mmCIF file with all atom_site columns, C-alpha atoms in Angstrom:
data_model
loop_
_atom_site.group_PDB
_atom_site.id
_atom_site.type_symbol
_atom_site.label_atom_id
_atom_site.label_alt_id
_atom_site.label_comp_id
_atom_site.label_asym_id
_atom_site.label_entity_id
_atom_site.label_seq_id
_atom_site.pdbx_PDB_ins_code
_atom_site.Cartn_x
_atom_site.Cartn_y
_atom_site.Cartn_z
_atom_site.occupancy
_atom_site.B_iso_or_equiv
_atom_site.pdbx_formal_charge
_atom_site.auth_seq_id
_atom_site.auth_comp_id
_atom_site.auth_asym_id
_atom_site.auth_atom_id
_atom_site.pdbx_PDB_model_num
ATOM 1   C CA . MET O 1 1   ? 22.591  -0.852 -26.051 1.00 42.00 ? 46  MET O CA 1
ATOM 2   C CA . VAL O 1 2   ? 21.072  -1.147 -29.488 1.00 38.00 ? 47  VAL O CA 1
ATOM 3   C CA . LYS O 1 3   ? 17.464  -2.223 -29.662 1.00 43.00 ? 48  LYS O CA 1
ATOM 4   C CA . ARG O 1 4   ? 17.001  -5.297 -31.787 1.00 38.00 ? 49  ARG O CA 1
ATOM 5   C CA . VAL O 1 5   ? 13.906  -6.271 -33.690 1.00 48.00 ? 50  VAL O CA 1
ATOM 6   C CA . GLY O 1 6   ? 11.708  -8.379 -31.462 1.00 51.00 ? 51  GLY O CA 1
ATOM 7   C CA . GLN O 1 7   ? 13.533  -7.419 -28.258 1.00 50.00 ? 52  GLN O CA 1
ATOM 8   C CA . LYS O 1 8   ? 11.274  -7.203 -25.174 1.00 53.00 ? 53  LYS O CA 1
ATOM 9   C CA . LYS O 1 9   ? 10.944  -3.908 -23.378 1.00 59.00 ? 54  LYS O CA 1
ATOM 10  C CA . ARG O 1 10  ? 12.336  -3.977 -19.867 1.00 63.00 ? 55  ARG O CA 1
ATOM 11  C CA . GLY O 1 11  ? 11.236  -2.108 -16.810 1.00 61.00 ? 56  GLY O CA 1
ATOM 12  C CA . LYS O 1 12  ? 7.483   -2.364 -17.352 1.00 61.00 ? 57  LYS O CA 1
ATOM 13  C CA . TYR O 1 13  ? 5.544   -2.013 -14.126 1.00 56.00 ? 58  TYR O CA 1
ATOM 14  C CA . SER O 1 14  ? 3.289   -4.923 -13.360 1.00 56.00 ? 59  SER O CA 1
ATOM 15  C CA . ARG O 1 15  ? 1.695   -3.197 -10.349 1.00 56.00 ? 60  ARG O CA 1
ATOM 16  C CA . LYS O 1 16  ? -0.385  -0.073 -10.477 1.00 62.00 ? 61  LYS O CA 1
ATOM 17  C CA . PRO O 1 17  ? 1.398   2.771  -8.626  1.00 75.00 ? 62  PRO O CA 1
ATOM 18  C CA . LYS O 1 18  ? -0.321  4.324  -5.598  1.00 83.00 ? 63  LYS O CA 1
ATOM 19  C CA . LYS O 1 19  ? -2.175  7.565  -6.015  1.00 90.00 ? 64  LYS O CA 1
ATOM 20  C CA . ILE O 1 20  ? -0.587  10.467 -4.174  1.00 93.00 ? 65  ILE O CA 1
ATOM 21  C CA . ILE O 1 21  ? -2.144  12.897 -1.745  1.00 94.00 ? 66  ILE O CA 1
ATOM 22  C CA . LEU O 1 22  ? 0.116   15.925 -1.595  1.00 96.00 ? 67  LEU O CA 1
ATOM 23  C CA . ILE O 1 23  ? -0.467  18.066 1.462   1.00 95.00 ? 68  ILE O CA 1
ATOM 24  C CA . GLY O 1 24  ? 0.444   21.707 1.983   1.00 95.00 ? 69  GLY O CA 1
ATOM 25  C CA . THR O 1 25  ? 0.940   23.063 5.506   1.00 92.00 ? 70  THR O CA 1
ATOM 26  C CA . GLU O 1 26  ? 2.154   26.302 7.032   1.00 89.00 ? 71  GLU O CA 1
ATOM 27  C CA . GLY O 1 27  ? 5.899   26.846 7.324   1.00 77.00 ? 72  GLY O CA 1
ATOM 28  C CA . ASN O 1 28  ? 7.957   24.122 8.921   1.00 73.00 ? 73  ASN O CA 1
ATOM 29  C CA . ASN O 1 29  ? 4.899   22.917 10.786  1.00 73.00 ? 74  ASN O CA 1
ATOM 30  C CA . GLN O 1 30  ? 5.619   19.388 12.006  1.00 82.00 ? 75  GLN O CA 1
ATOM 31  C CA . THR O 1 31  ? 2.213   18.911 13.668  1.00 86.00 ? 76  THR O CA 1
ATOM 32  C CA . GLU O 1 32  ? 0.280   18.333 10.449  1.00 89.00 ? 77  GLU O CA 1
ATOM 33  C CA . LYS O 1 33  ? 3.215   16.597 8.734   1.00 88.00 ? 78  LYS O CA 1
ATOM 34  C CA . ASN O 1 34  ? 3.543   14.014 11.516  1.00 87.00 ? 79  ASN O CA 1
ATOM 35  C CA . TYR O 1 35  ? -0.199  13.395 11.613  1.00 89.00 ? 80  TYR O CA 1
ATOM 36  C CA . PHE O 1 36  ? -0.754  12.846 7.909   1.00 89.00 ? 81  PHE O CA 1
ATOM 37  C CA . THR O 1 37  ? 2.421   10.965 7.011   1.00 89.00 ? 82  THR O CA 1
ATOM 38  C CA . ALA O 1 38  ? 1.623   8.470  9.791   1.00 90.00 ? 83  ALA O CA 1
ATOM 39  C CA . PHE O 1 39  ? -1.449  7.448  7.763   1.00 86.00 ? 84  PHE O CA 1
ATOM 40  C CA . ASN O 1 40  ? 0.926   5.816  5.257   1.00 86.00 ? 85  ASN O CA 1
ATOM 41  C CA . GLN O 1 41  ? 1.212   2.983  7.801   1.00 86.00 ? 86  GLN O CA 1
ATOM 42  C CA . THR O 1 42  ? -2.542  2.465  8.075   1.00 86.00 ? 87  THR O CA 1
ATOM 43  C CA . GLN O 1 43  ? -3.754  2.320  4.480   1.00 80.00 ? 88  GLN O CA 1
ATOM 44  C CA . SER O 1 44  ? -2.515  1.174  1.077   1.00 81.00 ? 89  SER O CA 1
ATOM 45  C CA . GLU O 1 45  ? -4.516  3.069  -1.549  1.00 86.00 ? 90  GLU O CA 1
ATOM 46  C CA . TYR O 1 46  ? -2.679  6.399  -1.305  1.00 89.00 ? 91  TYR O CA 1
ATOM 47  C CA . LYS O 1 47  ? 0.812   7.609  -0.533  1.00 92.00 ? 92  LYS O CA 1
ATOM 48  C CA . ILE O 1 48  ? 0.713   10.792 1.535   1.00 93.00 ? 93  ILE O CA 1
ATOM 49  C CA . ASN O 1 49  ? 3.485   13.325 0.945   1.00 93.00 ? 94  ASN O CA 1
ATOM 50  C CA . VAL O 1 50  ? 3.974   16.811 2.355   1.00 93.00 ? 95  VAL O CA 1
ATOM 51  C CA . ALA O 1 51  ? 4.902   19.664 0.016   1.00 94.00 ? 96  ALA O CA 1
ATOM 52  C CA . LYS O 1 52  ? 8.141   21.523 0.519   1.00 91.00 ? 97  LYS O CA 1
ATOM 53  C CA . GLY O 1 53  ? 7.980   25.176 1.534   1.00 88.00 ? 98  GLY O CA 1
ATOM 54  C CA . ASN O 1 54  ? 8.344   27.651 4.347   1.00 88.00 ? 99  ASN O CA 1
ATOM 55  C CA . ASN O 1 55  ? 5.457   29.999 3.651   1.00 90.00 ? 100 ASN O CA 1
ATOM 56  C CA . THR O 1 56  ? 3.159   30.815 6.542   1.00 88.00 ? 101 THR O CA 1
ATOM 57  C CA . ASP O 1 57  ? 0.586   32.896 4.680   1.00 91.00 ? 102 ASP O CA 1
ATOM 58  C CA . PRO O 1 58  ? -2.293  30.855 3.188   1.00 94.00 ? 103 PRO O CA 1
ATOM 59  C CA . GLU O 1 59  ? -1.701  31.855 -0.451  1.00 96.00 ? 104 GLU O CA 1
ATOM 60  C CA . GLY O 1 60  ? 2.014   31.143 -0.125  1.00 95.00 ? 105 GLY O CA 1
ATOM 61  C CA . VAL O 1 61  ? 1.269   27.676 1.245   1.00 95.00 ? 106 VAL O CA 1
ATOM 62  C CA . ILE O 1 62  ? -0.921  26.938 -1.774  1.00 97.00 ? 107 ILE O CA 1
ATOM 63  C CA . HIS O 1 63  ? 1.785   28.218 -4.138  1.00 97.00 ? 108 HIS O CA 1
ATOM 64  C CA . ASP O 1 64  ? 4.323   25.920 -2.427  1.00 95.00 ? 109 ASP O CA 1
ATOM 65  C CA . LEU O 1 65  ? 1.877   23.028 -2.826  1.00 96.00 ? 110 LEU O CA 1
ATOM 66  C CA . LEU O 1 66  ? 1.355   23.740 -6.535  1.00 97.00 ? 111 LEU O CA 1
ATOM 67  C CA . LYS O 1 67  ? 5.102   24.068 -7.128  1.00 96.00 ? 112 LYS O CA 1
ATOM 68  C CA . THR O 1 68  ? 5.798   20.708 -5.470  1.00 95.00 ? 113 THR O CA 1
ATOM 69  C CA . ALA O 1 69  ? 2.921   19.088 -7.384  1.00 96.00 ? 114 ALA O CA 1
ATOM 70  C CA . LYS O 1 70  ? 4.451   20.274 -10.655 1.00 94.00 ? 115 LYS O CA 1
ATOM 71  C CA . GLN O 1 71  ? 7.936   19.056 -9.666  1.00 94.00 ? 116 GLN O CA 1
ATOM 72  C CA . GLU O 1 72  ? 6.571   15.640 -8.683  1.00 92.00 ? 117 GLU O CA 1
ATOM 73  C CA . GLU O 1 73  ? 4.435   15.519 -11.860 1.00 92.00 ? 118 GLU O CA 1
ATOM 74  C CA . LEU O 1 74  ? 1.211   14.728 -10.056 1.00 92.00 ? 119 LEU O CA 1
ATOM 75  C CA . ASP O 1 75  ? -1.767  13.896 -12.234 1.00 90.00 ? 120 ASP O CA 1
ATOM 76  C CA . LEU O 1 76  ? -5.088  15.036 -10.779 1.00 90.00 ? 121 LEU O CA 1
ATOM 77  C CA . LYS O 1 77  ? -6.963  13.364 -13.644 1.00 89.00 ? 122 LYS O CA 1
ATOM 78  C CA . GLN O 1 78  ? -5.506  9.998  -12.598 1.00 88.00 ? 123 GLN O CA 1
ATOM 79  C CA . GLY O 1 79  ? -6.592  10.342 -8.967  1.00 91.00 ? 124 GLY O CA 1
ATOM 80  C CA . ASP O 1 80  ? -3.781  12.285 -7.297  1.00 94.00 ? 125 ASP O CA 1
ATOM 81  C CA . ILE O 1 81  ? -5.076  14.831 -4.777  1.00 96.00 ? 126 ILE O CA 1
ATOM 82  C CA . LEU O 1 82  ? -3.888  18.250 -3.611  1.00 97.00 ? 127 LEU O CA 1
ATOM 83  C CA . ALA O 1 83  ? -4.928  19.240 -0.081  1.00 97.00 ? 128 ALA O CA 1
ATOM 84  C CA . CYS O 1 84  ? -3.976  22.274 1.952   1.00 96.00 ? 129 CYS O CA 1
ATOM 85  C CA . PHE O 1 85  ? -4.356  22.660 5.727   1.00 94.00 ? 130 PHE O CA 1
ATOM 86  C CA . ILE O 1 86  ? -4.405  26.170 7.161   1.00 93.00 ? 131 ILE O CA 1
ATOM 87  C CA . ASP O 1 87  ? -4.942  27.355 10.724  1.00 90.00 ? 132 ASP O CA 1
ATOM 88  C CA . VAL O 1 88  ? -7.504  30.134 10.956  1.00 89.00 ? 133 VAL O CA 1
ATOM 89  C CA . ASP O 1 89  ? -5.704  31.636 13.958  1.00 82.00 ? 134 ASP O CA 1
ATOM 90  C CA . PHE O 1 90  ? -6.851  34.939 15.375  1.00 77.00 ? 135 PHE O CA 1
ATOM 91  C CA . LYS O 1 91  ? -4.631  37.591 13.901  1.00 79.00 ? 136 LYS O CA 1
ATOM 92  C CA . LYS O 1 92  ? -5.263  40.842 12.140  1.00 83.00 ? 137 LYS O CA 1
ATOM 93  C CA . GLY O 1 93  ? -5.796  40.547 8.383   1.00 83.00 ? 138 GLY O CA 1
ATOM 94  C CA . ARG O 1 94  ? -6.290  36.771 8.450   1.00 87.00 ? 139 ARG O CA 1
ATOM 95  C CA . GLU O 1 95  ? -9.818  36.968 7.020   1.00 90.00 ? 140 GLU O CA 1
ATOM 96  C CA . LYS O 1 96  ? -8.569  38.715 3.874   1.00 93.00 ? 141 LYS O CA 1
ATOM 97  C CA . GLU O 1 97  ? -5.715  36.184 3.508   1.00 93.00 ? 142 GLU O CA 1
ATOM 98  C CA . LEU O 1 98  ? -8.151  33.287 3.844   1.00 94.00 ? 143 LEU O CA 1
ATOM 99  C CA . ARG O 1 99  ? -10.539 34.673 1.214   1.00 95.00 ? 144 ARG O CA 1
ATOM 100 C CA . ALA O 1 100 ? -7.683  34.996 -1.268  1.00 96.00 ? 145 ALA O CA 1
ATOM 101 C CA . ALA O 1 101 ? -6.511  31.458 -0.444  1.00 96.00 ? 146 ALA O CA 1
ATOM 102 C CA . ILE O 1 102 ? -10.010 30.039 -0.938  1.00 96.00 ? 147 ILE O CA 1
ATOM 103 C CA . LYS O 1 103 ? -10.173 31.643 -4.379  1.00 97.00 ? 148 LYS O CA 1
ATOM 104 C CA . LEU O 1 104 ? -6.707  30.374 -5.353  1.00 97.00 ? 149 LEU O CA 1
ATOM 105 C CA . ALA O 1 105 ? -7.517  26.864 -4.109  1.00 97.00 ? 150 ALA O CA 1
ATOM 106 C CA . ARG O 1 106 ? -10.730 26.717 -6.156  1.00 97.00 ? 151 ARG O CA 1
ATOM 107 C CA . GLN O 1 107 ? -8.897  27.851 -9.302  1.00 97.00 ? 152 GLN O CA 1
ATOM 108 C CA . ASN O 1 108 ? -6.308  25.077 -8.925  1.00 96.00 ? 153 ASN O CA 1
ATOM 109 C CA . ASN O 1 109 ? -8.375  22.089 -7.730  1.00 96.00 ? 154 ASN O CA 1
ATOM 110 C CA . VAL O 1 110 ? -6.879  22.219 -4.244  1.00 97.00 ? 155 VAL O CA 1
ATOM 111 C CA . SER O 1 111 ? -9.012  20.959 -1.370  1.00 97.00 ? 156 SER O CA 1
ATOM 112 C CA . LEU O 1 112 ? -8.625  23.560 1.368   1.00 96.00 ? 157 LEU O CA 1
ATOM 113 C CA . TYR O 1 113 ? -9.194  22.613 5.011   1.00 95.00 ? 158 TYR O CA 1
ATOM 114 C CA . LEU O 1 114 ? -9.340  25.279 7.700   1.00 92.00 ? 159 LEU O CA 1
ATOM 115 C CA . SER O 1 115 ? -8.570  24.423 11.319  1.00 90.00 ? 160 SER O CA 1
ATOM 116 C CA . ASN O 1 116 ? -10.331 26.848 13.606  1.00 90.00 ? 161 ASN O CA 1
ATOM 117 C CA . PRO O 1 117 ? -8.358  28.122 15.411  1.00 91.00 ? 162 PRO O CA 1
ATOM 118 C CA . CYS O 1 118 ? -5.539  25.518 15.158  1.00 90.00 ? 163 CYS O CA 1
ATOM 119 C CA . PHE O 1 119 ? -4.796  21.976 14.049  1.00 91.00 ? 164 PHE O CA 1
ATOM 120 C CA . GLU O 1 120 ? -4.957  20.640 17.605  1.00 92.00 ? 165 GLU O CA 1
ATOM 121 C CA . VAL O 1 121 ? -8.758  20.723 17.263  1.00 93.00 ? 166 VAL O CA 1
ATOM 122 C CA . TRP O 1 122 ? -8.352  17.737 14.888  1.00 92.00 ? 167 TRP O CA 1
ATOM 123 C CA . TYR O 1 123 ? -6.625  15.841 17.684  1.00 93.00 ? 168 TYR O CA 1
ATOM 124 C CA . LEU O 1 124 ? -9.402  16.725 20.141  1.00 94.00 ? 169 LEU O CA 1
ATOM 125 C CA . LEU O 1 125 ? -12.003 15.321 17.759  1.00 93.00 ? 170 LEU O CA 1
ATOM 126 C CA . HIS O 1 126 ? -10.355 11.910 18.055  1.00 93.00 ? 171 HIS O CA 1
ATOM 127 C CA . PHE O 1 127 ? -11.374 11.898 21.714  1.00 95.00 ? 172 PHE O CA 1
ATOM 128 C CA . ARG O 1 128 ? -14.759 13.631 21.702  1.00 93.00 ? 173 ARG O CA 1
ATOM 129 C CA . TYR O 1 129 ? -17.331 15.259 19.468  1.00 93.00 ? 174 TYR O CA 1
ATOM 130 C CA . SER O 1 130 ? -17.326 19.011 19.886  1.00 88.00 ? 175 SER O CA 1
ATOM 131 C CA . THR O 1 131 ? -18.602 22.161 18.255  1.00 90.00 ? 176 THR O CA 1
ATOM 132 C CA . LYS O 1 132 ? -17.006 24.331 20.908  1.00 90.00 ? 177 LYS O CA 1
ATOM 133 C CA . PRO O 1 133 ? -15.887 27.695 19.525  1.00 91.00 ? 178 PRO O CA 1
ATOM 134 C CA . TYR O 1 134 ? -12.321 28.228 20.706  1.00 91.00 ? 179 TYR O CA 1
ATOM 135 C CA . CYS O 1 135 ? -11.137 31.780 21.253  1.00 89.00 ? 180 CYS O CA 1
ATOM 136 C CA . SER O 1 136 ? -7.432  30.968 21.062  1.00 90.00 ? 181 SER O CA 1
ATOM 137 C CA . ASN O 1 137 ? -4.917  28.292 20.183  1.00 90.00 ? 182 ASN O CA 1
ATOM 138 C CA . ASP O 1 138 ? -3.946  28.072 23.851  1.00 92.00 ? 183 ASP O CA 1
ATOM 139 C CA . GLU O 1 139 ? -7.522  27.244 24.831  1.00 94.00 ? 184 GLU O CA 1
ATOM 140 C CA . ALA O 1 140 ? -7.665  24.333 22.359  1.00 93.00 ? 185 ALA O CA 1
ATOM 141 C CA . ILE O 1 141 ? -4.294  23.033 23.537  1.00 93.00 ? 186 ILE O CA 1
ATOM 142 C CA . ARG O 1 142 ? -5.436  23.264 27.176  1.00 94.00 ? 187 ARG O CA 1
ATOM 143 C CA . ASP O 1 143 ? -8.432  21.033 26.342  1.00 95.00 ? 188 ASP O CA 1
ATOM 144 C CA . LEU O 1 144 ? -6.177  18.625 24.457  1.00 94.00 ? 189 LEU O CA 1
ATOM 145 C CA . ASN O 1 145 ? -3.921  18.368 27.515  1.00 94.00 ? 190 ASN O CA 1
ATOM 146 C CA . SER O 1 146 ? -6.786  16.673 29.381  1.00 94.00 ? 191 SER O CA 1
ATOM 147 C CA . TYR O 1 147 ? -6.386  13.741 26.933  1.00 95.00 ? 192 TYR O CA 1
ATOM 148 C CA . ILE O 1 148 ? -2.650  13.958 26.186  1.00 94.00 ? 193 ILE O CA 1
ATOM 149 C CA . SER O 1 149 ? -1.147  15.334 29.378  1.00 91.00 ? 194 SER O CA 1
ATOM 150 C CA . ASP O 1 150 ? 2.348   15.969 28.010  1.00 91.00 ? 195 ASP O CA 1
ATOM 151 C CA . TYR O 1 151 ? 1.222   17.402 24.666  1.00 91.00 ? 196 TYR O CA 1
ATOM 152 C CA . SER O 1 152 ? 3.409   20.044 23.058  1.00 87.00 ? 197 SER O CA 1
ATOM 153 C CA . LYS O 1 153 ? 3.427   21.568 19.570  1.00 83.00 ? 198 LYS O CA 1
ATOM 154 C CA . SER O 1 154 ? 5.047   19.349 16.930  1.00 78.00 ? 199 SER O CA 1
ATOM 155 C CA . LYS O 1 155 ? 4.916   16.267 19.168  1.00 85.00 ? 200 LYS O CA 1
ATOM 156 C CA . ASP O 1 156 ? 4.051   13.144 17.185  1.00 87.00 ? 201 ASP O CA 1
ATOM 157 C CA . VAL O 1 157 ? 0.873   11.861 18.855  1.00 91.00 ? 202 VAL O CA 1
ATOM 158 C CA . PHE O 1 158 ? -0.481  9.632  16.083  1.00 89.00 ? 203 PHE O CA 1
ATOM 159 C CA . GLU O 1 159 ? -0.012  6.407  18.082  1.00 89.00 ? 204 GLU O CA 1
ATOM 160 C CA . LEU O 1 160 ? -2.005  7.959  20.947  1.00 89.00 ? 205 LEU O CA 1
ATOM 161 C CA . ILE O 1 161 ? -5.000  8.923  18.803  1.00 89.00 ? 206 ILE O CA 1
ATOM 162 C CA . VAL O 1 162 ? -5.100  6.348  15.998  1.00 84.00 ? 207 VAL O CA 1
ATOM 163 C CA . GLY O 1 163 ? -7.546  4.073  17.816  1.00 82.00 ? 208 GLY O CA 1
ATOM 164 C CA . ASN O 1 164 ? -9.986  6.893  18.598  1.00 83.00 ? 209 ASN O CA 1
#
């Protein structure tokens, strides 16, 4: 269609688009994905998306996050946010991986959140305040089972914890 002099432009947005929080998580981890995407139902300021990727090492997760942010053309200056959630776990060499990830996150304006030892500690904090140092993922999950008796990894429990 040829544009004529004085013709109005079509397709102008009258509403301001939501800011995006893009989240990076380890591998195909559904636990964090289920938790954070459920927040889209509870608030209207941000749209929460999860970055694509299968990396399980902390630096790889951040690289996946940055790649998705570029593909989706996020604009950090306009209020979009990059956040990465990594389990500390207790495995050999993890400390070195985490230091490198912290450095990479700082260089790229990524907010890095470490779950020590695993993300299930976040769920526990919905039920009680705790500074308990967990020695294993299994120990944290055992404590969580006292609040969510049929809990299993990757189970969507948002409806059970949202009021806490």
